[in-house]
Amino acid sequence: MHSTSYIIRFVLIMTTLAALILASMNTFLAEKHTQNEKIYNKRAILAAVGQHLDGGKSPEDLTDQEVETIFSSNIKSYVLDMKGNIVEGRDAESVDMAKERKKPEPERLLPLYVFTNGQGASYYILSIRGNGLWDEIWGAVSLEEDLRTVAGASFDHKGETPGLGAEIKDNPGFPSQFIGKTIYNEAGEYTSVVVRKGGAVDKTHEVDGISGATVTSDGVTEMLQRGLRYYEPYLNTLKTKS
Amino acid sequence: MANDTQILEPVKEKEPLFGKAEKKLLTDPLNDNNPITVQVLGVCSALAVTTLVYPSVVMAIAVTFVTAFSNLFTSLLRNTIPKSVRMIVQLVIIATLVTIVEQILKAYNFPIYKQLSVFIGLIITNCIVMGRLEAFAMANKPWRSFLDGIGNGLGYGAILIIIAFIRELLGKGSLFAGSPIELKIIGAADTYLINTKANPWFGWYMNNNLMVLSVAAMFILGIIIWIQRARNPKLVDIS
Amino acid sequence: MEFVNIFIKSAFVENMILAYFLGMCSFLAVSKSLKTAFGLGLAVIFVLGITMPINWVINTYILSEEGMFGMDLTFLRFILFIAVIAAMVQLVEMVVEKLSPALYNSLGIFLPLITVNCAILGGSLFMVSREYTFSNSVAFGLGGGFGWFLAIVALAAIREKMAYSNVPAPLRGLGMAFILTGLMGIAFMSLMGIDPATMGGK
């Protein structure tokens, strides 16, 4: 039998040792962790303009270095408020959509990325966030220069069911359906893009839903409907300018 | 497998570094004493990652790393650990190792880290790790414990990968999706090896969505156990 | 109201065992008899219900950047969480031994095994990744525990009945338990998509 003081000493030394190892490891790797997190988010934003990248590369095939280069040379980023004004002095990457969602609607900030490729075509990348079946879902949607045609989309989720709701991310066929849809109708009214259960009826504003994942599909519809509209004031100022 | 024994060169030491007993430690868990199908350990959470092969392989490596090194350290400390706080000490060792795995994955393979999410942390409570510490490492020498850890980790990983292989192939029509060596086997597009749209023989084929759901892992595991026990009647559960 | 919603959701819709496989080891090992399953289920509810709020407090006030030390200590999360769980299980063990020696004897080895029951640690980790508030975490702990209890009692009852059935020998016991769990999982899937928060119209 060991004495109580031995037990206490043993446990103390043991836990300090473990904490020290982990702390030193963490300081050593922390920079790489934040770096990875940033690249991961940047890649997700680029995925929304995946079809329009130079050299026909898909965002998944880009190296981390290439992602950084595209962001520094081809992308301009802005932070908008809900009235459509540009907020100076804020970095778009520092806007955390999850935190913004918890604020009252008029106070929210919106990140906007404008991607210009080698041919000089510009794409406006809007960020959106909403609720899926289990948890939050989010995504990025890019618009062409006419500010009504969708040029691409990418979605992600926290915990949708694999094979059902998770298909919004795992199945590349789902986001690619959005390409070419318009978020305004001919009369100029806002329509958003609707994810329709059982298949799209109106081919200009609707895409096919995921069978068996009605709640997630509806979540995407709601998120698009609400989230894209947040950018409307700013898009309108752009339209009147041109 | 039978000729493997000849290749092994015995290292000249007081105790053979890799003799018959040591080899048994590695191979036994792969069949006769498999941690999942026979010892019923570690069936837990890790099954939830078996929808795709690639994350399962990463998970198998992570678990093997943790079982091997926690076995090693526990065995080194086995004579100094006070009985009354045995469990806490073991858990601290395991939790430290798992955090190391998590930190490394987060730094060097971020997409997989995101995909495995909470399930990396759950290796701590994977009963196989704790089970081996209690049953083996507390009573055996470090080198043997280390081998036992590797063997059990591999036996566990083998089952994970078998299940993931079946689930990904039938559920998604691909293998190793997300890794550099992604194989697209069967599906309705040109990029797949067998294009069900163009090939008249496979026009009927569709991916099976049940396979992607978590319950499929249960059925496959049940069937694996069935096959294993039918071939090896001494494992049959009489109760 | 959110309290009730999270309770119902975590107990039935997102059942820990049937949707996430959390706590399978003891689930399979202890489900041979209804009586022990019942006892273990109660113990799990209790431990989950206690550890979840404690771990919430630790995570919010010690580990997070806005906490006591003002720095990001999340790399210590696993160690602290598991230590809290181990301590709580020890406590439950002592209480059960005092109050009901019969139950203590029948639970035997499995009581300490609650520590390594993935459902307990998994619950805490899910709580962190879902950013629950304090009251949410209490609801999630109790609800998750209740769901676990329900699943193990149901499986034990079915397995007791299975003893009279003519199952192929190699499939007996473990193999059949897996297949039964799969079938129960499918049954619970029909509850999927039910969101108590939106029931009865918005």
XYZ file of C-alpha atoms in Angstrom:
683
model
C 0.000 0.000 0.000
C 1.147 3.492 -0.827
C 0.869 6.387 1.564
C -1.549 9.224 0.909
C 1.227 11.733 0.362
C 2.778 9.437 -2.242
C -0.550 9.184 -4.074
C -1.030 12.934 -4.068
C 2.539 13.533 -5.221
C 2.203 10.929 -7.955
C -1.020 12.376 -9.324
C 0.278 15.935 -9.133
C 3.525 15.175 -10.961
C 1.648 13.104 -13.504
C -0.933 15.770 -14.338
C 1.595 18.641 -14.421
C 3.739 16.612 -16.748
C 0.794 15.902 -19.034
C -0.318 19.540 -18.982
C 3.219 20.713 -19.749
C 3.586 18.359 -22.705
C 0.252 19.462 -24.125
C 0.898 23.152 -23.511
C 4.255 23.102 -25.261
C 2.761 21.121 -28.109
C -0.062 23.609 -28.384
C 2.183 26.657 -28.504
C 4.255 24.894 -31.118
C 1.283 24.084 -33.346
C -1.161 26.898 -32.567
C -0.030 29.039 -35.461
C -0.507 26.207 -37.898
C -3.979 25.536 -36.483
C -5.235 29.084 -37.061
C -3.560 29.059 -40.448
C -5.394 25.835 -41.384
C -8.675 27.210 -40.138
C -8.246 30.290 -42.328
C -7.338 28.288 -45.410
C -10.320 26.005 -44.791
C -12.677 28.984 -44.714
C -11.041 30.587 -47.735
C -11.343 27.373 -49.699
C -15.058 27.237 -48.862
C -15.478 30.760 -50.204
C -13.562 29.905 -53.355
C -15.769 26.839 -53.815
C -18.631 29.227 -54.585
C -16.772 30.393 -57.688
C -15.263 26.966 -58.337
C -16.221 26.928 -62.015
C -14.610 30.265 -62.760
C -11.136 29.863 -61.316
C -8.220 30.420 -63.689
C -6.791 27.285 -65.231
C -9.977 25.321 -64.655
C -8.806 24.061 -61.280
C -11.293 23.024 -58.647
C -10.824 24.618 -55.207
C -10.050 21.213 -53.670
C -7.028 20.745 -55.912
C -5.459 24.084 -55.055
C -2.503 24.043 -52.706
C -2.661 26.204 -49.595
C -0.193 28.567 -51.235
C -2.383 28.975 -54.323
C -5.414 29.719 -52.167
C -3.485 32.488 -50.441
C -2.284 33.893 -53.758
C -5.796 34.021 -55.181
C -7.018 35.765 -52.059
C -4.288 38.367 -52.123
C -4.345 39.113 -55.849
C -7.823 38.271 -57.194
C -10.130 38.970 -54.294
C -11.260 42.195 -52.723
C -13.174 41.913 -49.499
C -15.593 44.276 -47.806
C -17.672 44.326 -44.661
C -21.219 45.630 -45.079
C -23.838 46.670 -42.588
C -27.519 45.900 -43.030
C -28.207 49.238 -44.710
C -25.780 48.499 -47.501
C -22.927 50.751 -46.355
C -19.343 49.564 -46.348
C -17.938 49.379 -42.825
C -14.387 50.690 -42.805
C -11.671 49.228 -40.638
C -13.076 45.709 -40.389
C -11.498 42.696 -42.005
C -14.067 40.518 -43.799
C -12.398 37.352 -42.545
C -12.843 38.476 -38.947
C -16.624 38.528 -39.346
C -17.896 35.377 -37.657
C -21.231 34.498 -39.225
C -22.220 32.336 -36.250
C -21.807 35.281 -33.885
C -23.514 37.697 -36.281
C -26.562 35.451 -36.342
C -27.036 35.911 -32.619
C -27.197 39.705 -32.926
C -30.483 41.500 -33.612
C -31.006 41.744 -37.360
C -30.307 45.461 -37.962
C -26.908 45.241 -36.231
C -25.491 42.343 -38.198
C -22.388 42.650 -40.351
C -22.001 40.917 -43.685
C -18.775 39.832 -45.350
C -18.598 40.348 -49.101
C -15.864 39.004 -51.371
C -15.445 40.148 -54.945
C -13.497 37.725 -57.086
C -12.055 38.844 -60.409
C -10.528 36.172 -62.614
C -7.891 36.424 -65.345
C -10.485 37.283 -68.010
C -11.616 40.274 -65.995
C -15.007 38.845 -65.028
C -16.098 39.704 -61.494
C -18.168 37.589 -59.138
C -19.801 38.710 -55.913
C -19.588 36.099 -53.178
C -22.253 36.349 -50.473
C -22.167 34.424 -47.189
C -25.296 32.914 -45.675
C -26.117 30.915 -42.555
C -29.223 29.123 -41.270
C -30.574 26.008 -39.571
C -30.596 22.471 -40.919
C -32.129 19.415 -39.291
C -29.741 18.893 -36.375
C -27.689 22.010 -36.323
C -26.499 25.033 -38.247
C -25.838 25.009 -41.969
C -24.037 27.705 -43.920
C -22.757 28.467 -47.342
C -21.453 30.916 -49.890
C -23.274 31.930 -53.075
C -21.643 33.849 -55.904
C -23.489 36.167 -58.279
C -22.426 37.229 -61.725
C -21.899 40.862 -62.669
C -25.590 41.289 -63.546
C -26.178 40.736 -59.790
C -29.042 38.319 -60.391
C -27.595 35.143 -61.899
C -26.021 32.608 -59.557
C -22.497 31.697 -60.656
C -21.912 29.009 -58.069
C -22.611 27.898 -54.523
C -21.051 25.838 -51.751
C -22.602 24.574 -48.553
C -21.391 23.148 -45.305
C -23.015 21.915 -42.113
C -22.242 21.064 -38.535
C -24.011 17.751 -38.073
C -26.501 16.768 -40.764
C -27.221 13.062 -41.269
C -24.620 11.415 -43.521
C -26.249 10.283 -46.746
C -29.264 12.530 -46.263
C -28.850 16.129 -45.137
C -25.060 15.958 -45.370
C -25.430 15.567 -49.146
C -25.631 19.364 -49.431
C -21.880 19.233 -48.919
C -20.856 15.682 -49.821
C -22.660 15.459 -53.142
C -21.139 17.960 -55.587
C -24.280 17.595 -57.707
C -26.327 19.552 -55.197
C -24.501 22.912 -55.187
C -23.798 22.679 -58.926
C -27.546 22.796 -59.602
C -27.571 26.409 -58.467
C -25.422 27.615 -61.350
C -27.441 29.736 -63.773
C -30.490 30.183 -61.530
C -31.614 33.736 -60.966
C -32.578 35.340 -57.681
C -34.780 38.005 -59.335
C -37.561 37.328 -61.818
C -38.104 39.151 -65.103
C -40.101 41.869 -63.371
C -37.190 42.501 -61.016
C -38.897 41.032 -57.947
C -36.788 39.117 -55.435
C -37.448 35.371 -55.703
C -34.346 33.780 -54.166
C -33.688 30.161 -55.175
C -36.025 27.513 -53.805
C -35.011 23.914 -53.071
C -38.105 22.012 -54.185
C -39.032 18.638 -52.760
C -39.731 16.138 -55.513
C -37.867 18.119 -58.175
C -37.702 21.650 -59.511
C -40.812 22.902 -61.331
C -39.754 26.441 -62.214
C -36.336 25.888 -63.749
C -35.173 29.478 -63.395
C -35.583 29.850 -59.638
C -35.729 26.286 -58.330
C -33.419 23.326 -57.767
C -34.154 19.681 -56.858
C -34.409 18.823 -53.178
C -32.587 15.923 -51.544
C -34.910 12.967 -51.141
C -35.268 11.954 -47.514
C -33.867 15.247 -46.241
C -36.826 17.586 -46.387
C -35.896 19.545 -43.286
C -32.359 20.234 -44.488
C -33.650 21.162 -47.966
C -36.167 23.559 -46.436
C -33.364 24.929 -44.248
C -31.316 25.729 -47.346
C -34.319 27.459 -48.942
C -34.939 29.529 -45.841
C -31.265 30.417 -45.471
C -31.056 31.580 -49.104
C -34.347 33.468 -48.947
C -33.324 35.416 -45.867
C -29.543 35.586 -46.203
C -29.266 36.776 -49.809
C -31.801 39.473 -49.113
C -29.492 40.984 -46.469
C -27.196 42.024 -49.285
C -29.988 43.651 -51.292
C -29.391 47.257 -50.110
C -25.763 47.082 -51.155
C -26.512 45.341 -54.460
C -29.041 48.079 -55.219
C -26.441 50.795 -54.722
C -24.180 48.929 -57.133
C -26.992 48.703 -59.674
C -27.791 52.411 -59.554
C -24.112 53.244 -59.943
C -23.715 51.313 -63.156
C 0.776 -15.767 -43.961
C 2.407 -19.170 -43.355
C 5.845 -18.267 -44.784
C 6.156 -15.132 -42.709
C 7.749 -17.048 -39.877
C 10.908 -17.772 -41.879
C 11.600 -14.155 -42.694
C 11.765 -13.137 -39.065
C 15.375 -12.918 -37.960
C 15.708 -13.488 -34.255
C 17.628 -10.678 -32.634
C 20.318 -11.976 -30.321
C 19.375 -10.810 -26.869
C 18.618 -12.382 -23.535
C 14.967 -12.443 -24.461
C 14.140 -12.660 -28.150
C 12.886 -9.271 -29.240
C 10.485 -10.750 -31.685
C 9.826 -14.429 -31.082
C 6.777 -16.633 -31.469
C 5.029 -15.226 -28.408
C 5.524 -11.687 -29.633
C 4.188 -12.528 -33.049
C 1.125 -14.062 -31.466
C 0.512 -10.790 -29.642
C 0.270 -9.077 -33.001
C -1.727 -11.645 -34.971
C -4.142 -12.954 -32.376
C -6.247 -9.795 -32.208
C -6.702 -9.932 -35.964
C -8.859 -13.025 -35.735
C -9.212 -15.313 -32.731
C -9.175 -12.561 -30.197
C -10.448 -9.620 -32.182
C -11.246 -6.706 -29.875
C -14.522 -5.884 -31.597
C -16.029 -9.174 -32.642
C -14.773 -11.372 -29.805
C -13.839 -9.228 -26.833
C -16.772 -6.838 -27.478
C -14.551 -3.859 -26.739
C -14.495 -0.542 -28.508
C -17.587 -0.971 -30.608
C -18.424 2.549 -29.560
C -18.390 5.682 -31.435
C -15.717 4.892 -33.946
C -18.309 3.024 -36.000
C -19.909 6.359 -36.742
C -16.944 7.321 -38.930
C -17.195 4.234 -41.136
C -19.245 5.835 -43.917
C -16.020 6.448 -45.840
C -12.817 4.407 -46.020
C -10.338 7.274 -45.762
C -11.439 8.666 -42.388
C -11.676 5.080 -41.110
C -8.048 4.465 -42.056
C -7.033 7.639 -40.230
C -9.130 6.568 -37.259
C -7.516 3.108 -37.278
C -4.035 4.664 -37.256
C -5.016 7.049 -34.459
C -6.442 4.246 -32.320
C -3.394 2.040 -32.922
C -1.109 4.896 -31.901
C -3.077 5.498 -28.719
C -3.379 1.834 -27.694
C 0.302 1.159 -28.402
C 1.708 4.123 -26.490
C -0.759 4.097 -23.619
C 0.068 0.416 -23.176
C 3.772 1.249 -23.242
C 3.603 4.079 -20.710
C 1.238 2.279 -18.380
C 3.487 -0.745 -18.437
C 6.539 1.398 -17.648
C 4.716 2.925 -14.698
C 2.916 -0.231 -13.622
C 4.896 -0.745 -10.429
C 4.648 2.855 -9.285
C 0.979 3.577 -9.918
C -0.966 3.612 -6.634
C -3.900 1.190 -6.813
C -6.533 3.636 -5.611
C -5.956 6.210 -8.346
C -5.122 3.665 -11.043
C -8.001 4.602 -13.264
C -7.424 8.344 -13.152
C -3.745 7.866 -13.978
C -4.611 5.637 -16.926
C -7.165 8.140 -18.152
C -4.663 10.989 -17.914
C -2.221 9.005 -20.049
C -4.895 8.203 -22.615
C -6.331 11.716 -22.694
C -2.862 13.199 -23.194
C -2.138 10.874 -26.097
C -5.502 11.549 -27.690
C -4.999 15.300 -27.385
C -1.626 14.878 -29.096
C -3.293 12.978 -31.940
C -5.939 15.675 -32.220
C -3.383 18.482 -32.286
C -1.325 16.746 -34.939
C -4.339 16.058 -37.145
C -5.497 19.641 -36.746
C -2.109 20.881 -37.860
C -1.354 18.479 -40.691
C -4.659 17.191 -42.053
C -7.310 19.758 -41.335
C -10.120 18.414 -43.586
C -9.972 15.024 -41.849
C -9.857 16.731 -38.464
C -13.091 18.515 -39.392
C -14.652 15.305 -40.635
C -13.837 13.244 -37.553
C -14.773 16.114 -35.189
C -15.852 14.805 -31.763
C -14.987 11.233 -32.632
C -11.259 11.828 -32.166
C -11.926 12.863 -28.578
C -14.036 9.783 -28.091
C -10.996 7.536 -28.576
C -10.404 8.292 -24.876
C -13.506 6.387 -23.929
C -12.934 3.693 -26.498
C -13.121 0.691 -24.200
C -10.445 -1.108 -26.151
C -7.757 1.262 -24.905
C -8.767 1.080 -21.263
C -9.530 -2.622 -21.570
C -6.022 -3.462 -22.797
C -4.411 -1.328 -20.095
C -6.279 -3.216 -17.400
C -6.017 -6.664 -18.920
C -2.482 -6.564 -20.291
C -0.280 -3.561 -19.658
C -0.699 -3.575 -15.870
C 0.788 -7.078 -15.720
C 3.325 -7.241 -18.553
C 6.652 -5.809 -19.614
C 6.791 -2.628 -21.734
C 7.896 -4.133 -25.056
C 5.237 -6.846 -24.974
C 2.580 -4.373 -23.935
C 3.554 -2.155 -26.808
C 3.125 -5.033 -29.263
C -0.170 -6.013 -27.683
C -1.322 -2.428 -28.175
C -0.344 -2.433 -31.830
C -2.008 -5.806 -32.387
C -5.266 -4.728 -30.817
C -5.238 -1.392 -32.586
C -4.770 -3.174 -35.899
C -7.435 -5.773 -35.160
C -9.795 -2.962 -34.369
C -8.763 -0.960 -37.432
C -9.217 -3.988 -39.689
C -12.885 -4.287 -38.742
C -13.412 -0.534 -39.171
C -11.887 -0.600 -42.636
C -13.834 -3.700 -43.721
C -17.108 -2.056 -42.679
C -16.155 1.249 -44.281
C -15.155 -0.538 -47.494
C -18.577 -2.180 -47.820
C -20.458 0.958 -46.824
C -18.616 3.322 -49.135
C -18.651 0.980 -52.127
C -22.361 0.187 -51.915
C -23.466 3.537 -50.542
C -21.439 5.978 -52.609
C -19.961 3.918 -55.417
C -16.483 5.179 -54.585
C -13.484 4.176 -52.464
C -11.058 6.357 -50.510
C -13.106 9.467 -51.306
C -11.424 12.612 -50.055
C -7.929 11.134 -50.151
C -5.319 11.635 -52.882
C -6.058 8.180 -54.312
C -9.817 8.491 -54.684
C -11.337 5.719 -56.796
C -14.717 6.223 -58.408
C -16.063 2.755 -59.063
C -19.683 2.854 -60.078
C -22.150 5.671 -60.648
C -24.135 7.629 -63.192
C -21.421 9.854 -64.621
C -18.456 9.642 -66.981
C -15.919 10.024 -64.193
C -16.852 6.641 -62.715
C -15.139 3.426 -63.746
C -18.488 1.820 -64.535
C -20.879 4.415 -65.847
C -24.352 3.072 -65.109
C -25.914 5.412 -67.647
C -23.802 4.232 -70.560
C -23.273 0.588 -69.652
C -26.314 -1.525 -70.630
C -25.427 -4.229 -68.081
C -25.514 -1.926 -65.091
C -28.468 0.294 -65.913
C -30.375 -1.123 -62.937
C -27.710 -0.255 -60.406
C -28.281 2.473 -57.836
C -26.338 3.445 -54.753
C -27.890 2.005 -51.628
C -28.774 4.813 -49.266
C -29.233 2.463 -46.310
C -25.481 1.863 -46.364
C -24.787 5.508 -45.652
C -27.010 5.506 -42.572
C -25.512 4.618 -39.216
C -27.622 1.485 -38.753
C -25.909 -0.171 -41.718
C -22.739 -0.483 -39.627
C -24.713 -2.553 -37.108
C -26.014 -4.963 -39.721
C -22.624 -5.380 -41.369
C -20.955 -5.979 -38.021
C -23.614 -8.541 -37.125
C -22.978 -10.347 -40.383
C -19.185 -10.207 -39.966
C -19.566 -11.819 -36.543
C -21.874 -14.425 -38.031
C -19.327 -15.347 -40.727
C -16.411 -15.356 -38.301
C -18.206 -17.606 -35.824
C -19.527 -19.940 -38.461
C -15.928 -20.526 -39.583
C -14.545 -20.716 -36.082
C -17.106 -22.612 -33.962
C -15.097 -22.335 -30.737
C -16.098 -18.665 -30.557
C -19.825 -19.408 -30.552
C -21.720 -17.814 -27.701
C -23.595 -20.538 -25.850
C -25.495 -18.338 -23.414
C -39.864 25.701 -23.229
C -36.489 25.194 -24.846
C -35.577 22.993 -21.890
C -38.371 20.521 -22.681
C -37.596 20.625 -26.398
C -33.951 19.748 -25.941
C -34.877 17.014 -23.473
C -37.301 15.373 -25.901
C -35.001 15.831 -28.855
C -31.970 14.310 -27.146
C -33.975 11.438 -25.652
C -35.927 10.300 -28.692
C -34.899 11.988 -31.892
C -31.116 12.035 -31.464
C -30.783 8.971 -29.298
C -27.162 8.613 -28.175
C -26.893 4.915 -28.880
C -29.101 4.530 -31.889
C -28.030 7.655 -33.744
C -24.395 8.014 -32.661
C -23.375 4.596 -31.230
C -22.274 6.264 -28.017
C -21.823 3.858 -25.136
C -22.043 0.666 -27.167
C -19.650 -1.385 -25.023
C -21.636 -1.420 -21.845
C -24.826 -1.320 -23.902
C -24.040 -4.705 -25.409
C -22.413 -6.258 -22.379
C -25.041 -5.359 -19.786
C -28.165 -5.810 -21.890
C -28.392 -9.546 -21.215
C -30.758 -9.129 -18.295
C -33.458 -6.547 -17.806
C -32.692 -5.942 -14.147
C -29.032 -4.968 -14.505
C -29.834 -2.976 -17.627
C -32.342 -0.988 -15.625
C -29.798 -0.237 -12.894
C -27.045 0.752 -15.301
C -29.467 2.941 -17.245
C -30.380 4.838 -14.087
C -26.702 5.281 -13.216
C -26.019 6.690 -16.683
C -28.880 9.209 -16.404
C -27.483 10.306 -13.072
C -23.857 10.639 -14.186
C -24.775 12.393 -17.444
C -27.113 14.747 -15.609
C -24.349 15.773 -13.185
C -21.267 15.841 -15.386
C -22.821 17.841 -18.196
C -23.422 21.060 -16.185
C -20.074 20.701 -14.377
C -18.227 20.333 -17.651
C -20.190 23.272 -19.024
C -18.950 25.439 -16.172
C -15.372 24.216 -16.669
C -15.516 24.828 -20.384
C -17.010 28.307 -20.121
C -15.194 29.708 -17.117
C -11.828 27.977 -17.217
C -11.014 26.755 -20.693
C -12.425 29.445 -22.952
C -10.638 32.610 -23.888
C -13.146 34.719 -21.985
C -12.706 32.574 -18.872
C -10.701 32.924 -15.674
C -7.232 32.660 -17.175
C -7.975 34.772 -20.221
C -6.367 32.364 -22.633
C -7.360 29.530 -24.863
C -6.838 26.365 -22.829
C -9.011 24.102 -24.946
C -6.142 21.658 -25.376
C -6.758 20.630 -21.756
C -10.415 19.905 -22.454
C -10.141 16.129 -22.798
C -8.136 15.718 -19.600
C -10.378 17.910 -17.464
C -13.613 16.459 -18.804
C -12.521 12.893 -18.240
C -11.254 13.740 -14.746
C -14.641 15.207 -13.781
C -16.370 12.141 -15.177
C -14.063 9.729 -13.353
C -14.592 11.571 -10.074
C -18.375 11.582 -10.473
C -18.465 7.889 -11.289
C -16.428 7.179 -8.175
C -19.035 9.113 -6.216
C -21.931 7.200 -7.730
C -20.123 3.965 -7.008
C -19.776 4.837 -3.326
C -23.403 5.932 -3.050
C -24.737 2.806 -4.737
C -22.560 0.585 -2.560
C -24.004 2.210 0.574
C -27.637 2.340 -0.496
C -28.119 -0.850 -2.468
C -25.460 -3.556 -2.081
C -27.589 -5.910 -4.203
C -27.543 -3.535 -7.155
C -23.853 -2.884 -6.525
C -23.084 -6.580 -6.774
C -25.072 -7.121 -9.936
C -23.609 -4.083 -11.699
C -20.170 -5.251 -10.620
C -17.464 -4.352 -13.073
C -19.723 -2.202 -15.194
C -20.067 0.648 -12.744
C -16.459 1.802 -13.146
C -16.948 1.226 -16.858
C -19.388 4.140 -16.947
C -16.272 6.310 -16.886
C -15.291 4.947 -20.240
C -18.871 4.989 -21.475
C -18.595 7.073 -24.610
C -22.047 8.479 -24.024
C -20.823 10.468 -21.034
C -17.760 12.047 -22.618
C -19.518 12.223 -25.984
C -22.360 14.153 -24.400
C -19.930 16.705 -23.006
C -18.123 17.057 -26.331
C -21.393 17.449 -28.221
C -22.419 20.084 -25.705
C -19.277 22.055 -26.535
C -19.600 21.749 -30.296
C -23.267 22.718 -30.202
C -22.615 25.760 -28.022
C -25.377 24.999 -25.527
C -26.221 27.363 -22.689
C -26.196 26.183 -19.081
C -29.875 25.214 -18.891
C -29.606 23.606 -22.323
C -26.742 21.471 -21.103
C -28.765 20.272 -18.101
C -31.636 19.347 -20.427
C -29.278 17.650 -22.846
C -27.646 15.649 -20.045
C -30.912 14.423 -18.583
C -32.521 13.813 -21.966
C -29.499 12.032 -23.384
C -29.323 9.858 -20.277
C -33.000 9.034 -20.497
C -32.654 8.074 -24.156
C -29.742 5.808 -23.289
C -31.745 4.233 -20.467
C -34.667 3.652 -22.784
C -32.537 2.012 -25.463
C -30.720 -0.356 -23.097
C -33.915 -1.412 -21.324
C -35.622 -2.034 -24.662
C -32.726 -4.097 -25.976
C -32.477 -6.091 -22.740
C -36.189 -6.897 -22.902
C -35.899 -8.054 -26.501
C -32.801 -10.114 -25.741
C -34.577 -11.866 -22.874
C -37.312 -12.869 -25.313
C -34.707 -13.899 -27.894
C -33.504 -16.592 -25.504
C -36.540 -18.658 -26.550
C -35.985 -18.172 -30.259
C -34.176 -20.466 -32.602
C -31.323 -18.245 -33.766
C -28.548 -19.809 -35.913
C -25.751 -20.755 -33.500
C -22.997 -18.479 -34.862
C -25.341 -15.512 -34.720
C -26.411 -16.121 -31.139
C -25.581 -13.481 -28.563
C -23.399 -10.710 -29.925
C -24.246 -11.020 -33.618
C -27.962 -10.936 -32.939
C -27.538 -8.008 -30.543
C -25.950 -5.944 -33.305
C -28.705 -6.737 -35.773
C -31.376 -5.942 -33.175
C -29.689 -2.611 -32.444
C -29.699 -1.852 -36.153
C -33.418 -2.610 -36.384
C -34.143 -0.448 -33.343
C -32.103 2.313 -34.952
C -34.287 2.157 -38.055
C -37.391 2.347 -35.877
C -36.050 5.435 -34.132
C -35.178 7.007 -37.481
C -38.841 7.476 -38.163
C -38.747 10.116 -35.435
C -36.067 11.981 -37.344
C -36.970 15.408 -38.545
C -39.449 15.965 -35.765
C -38.567 19.291 -34.231
C -40.471 19.805 -30.986
C -39.862 23.550 -31.272
C -41.990 23.850 -34.379
C -44.755 21.422 -33.455
C -48.265 22.822 -33.226
C -47.500 25.467 -35.807
C -45.141 28.385 -35.635
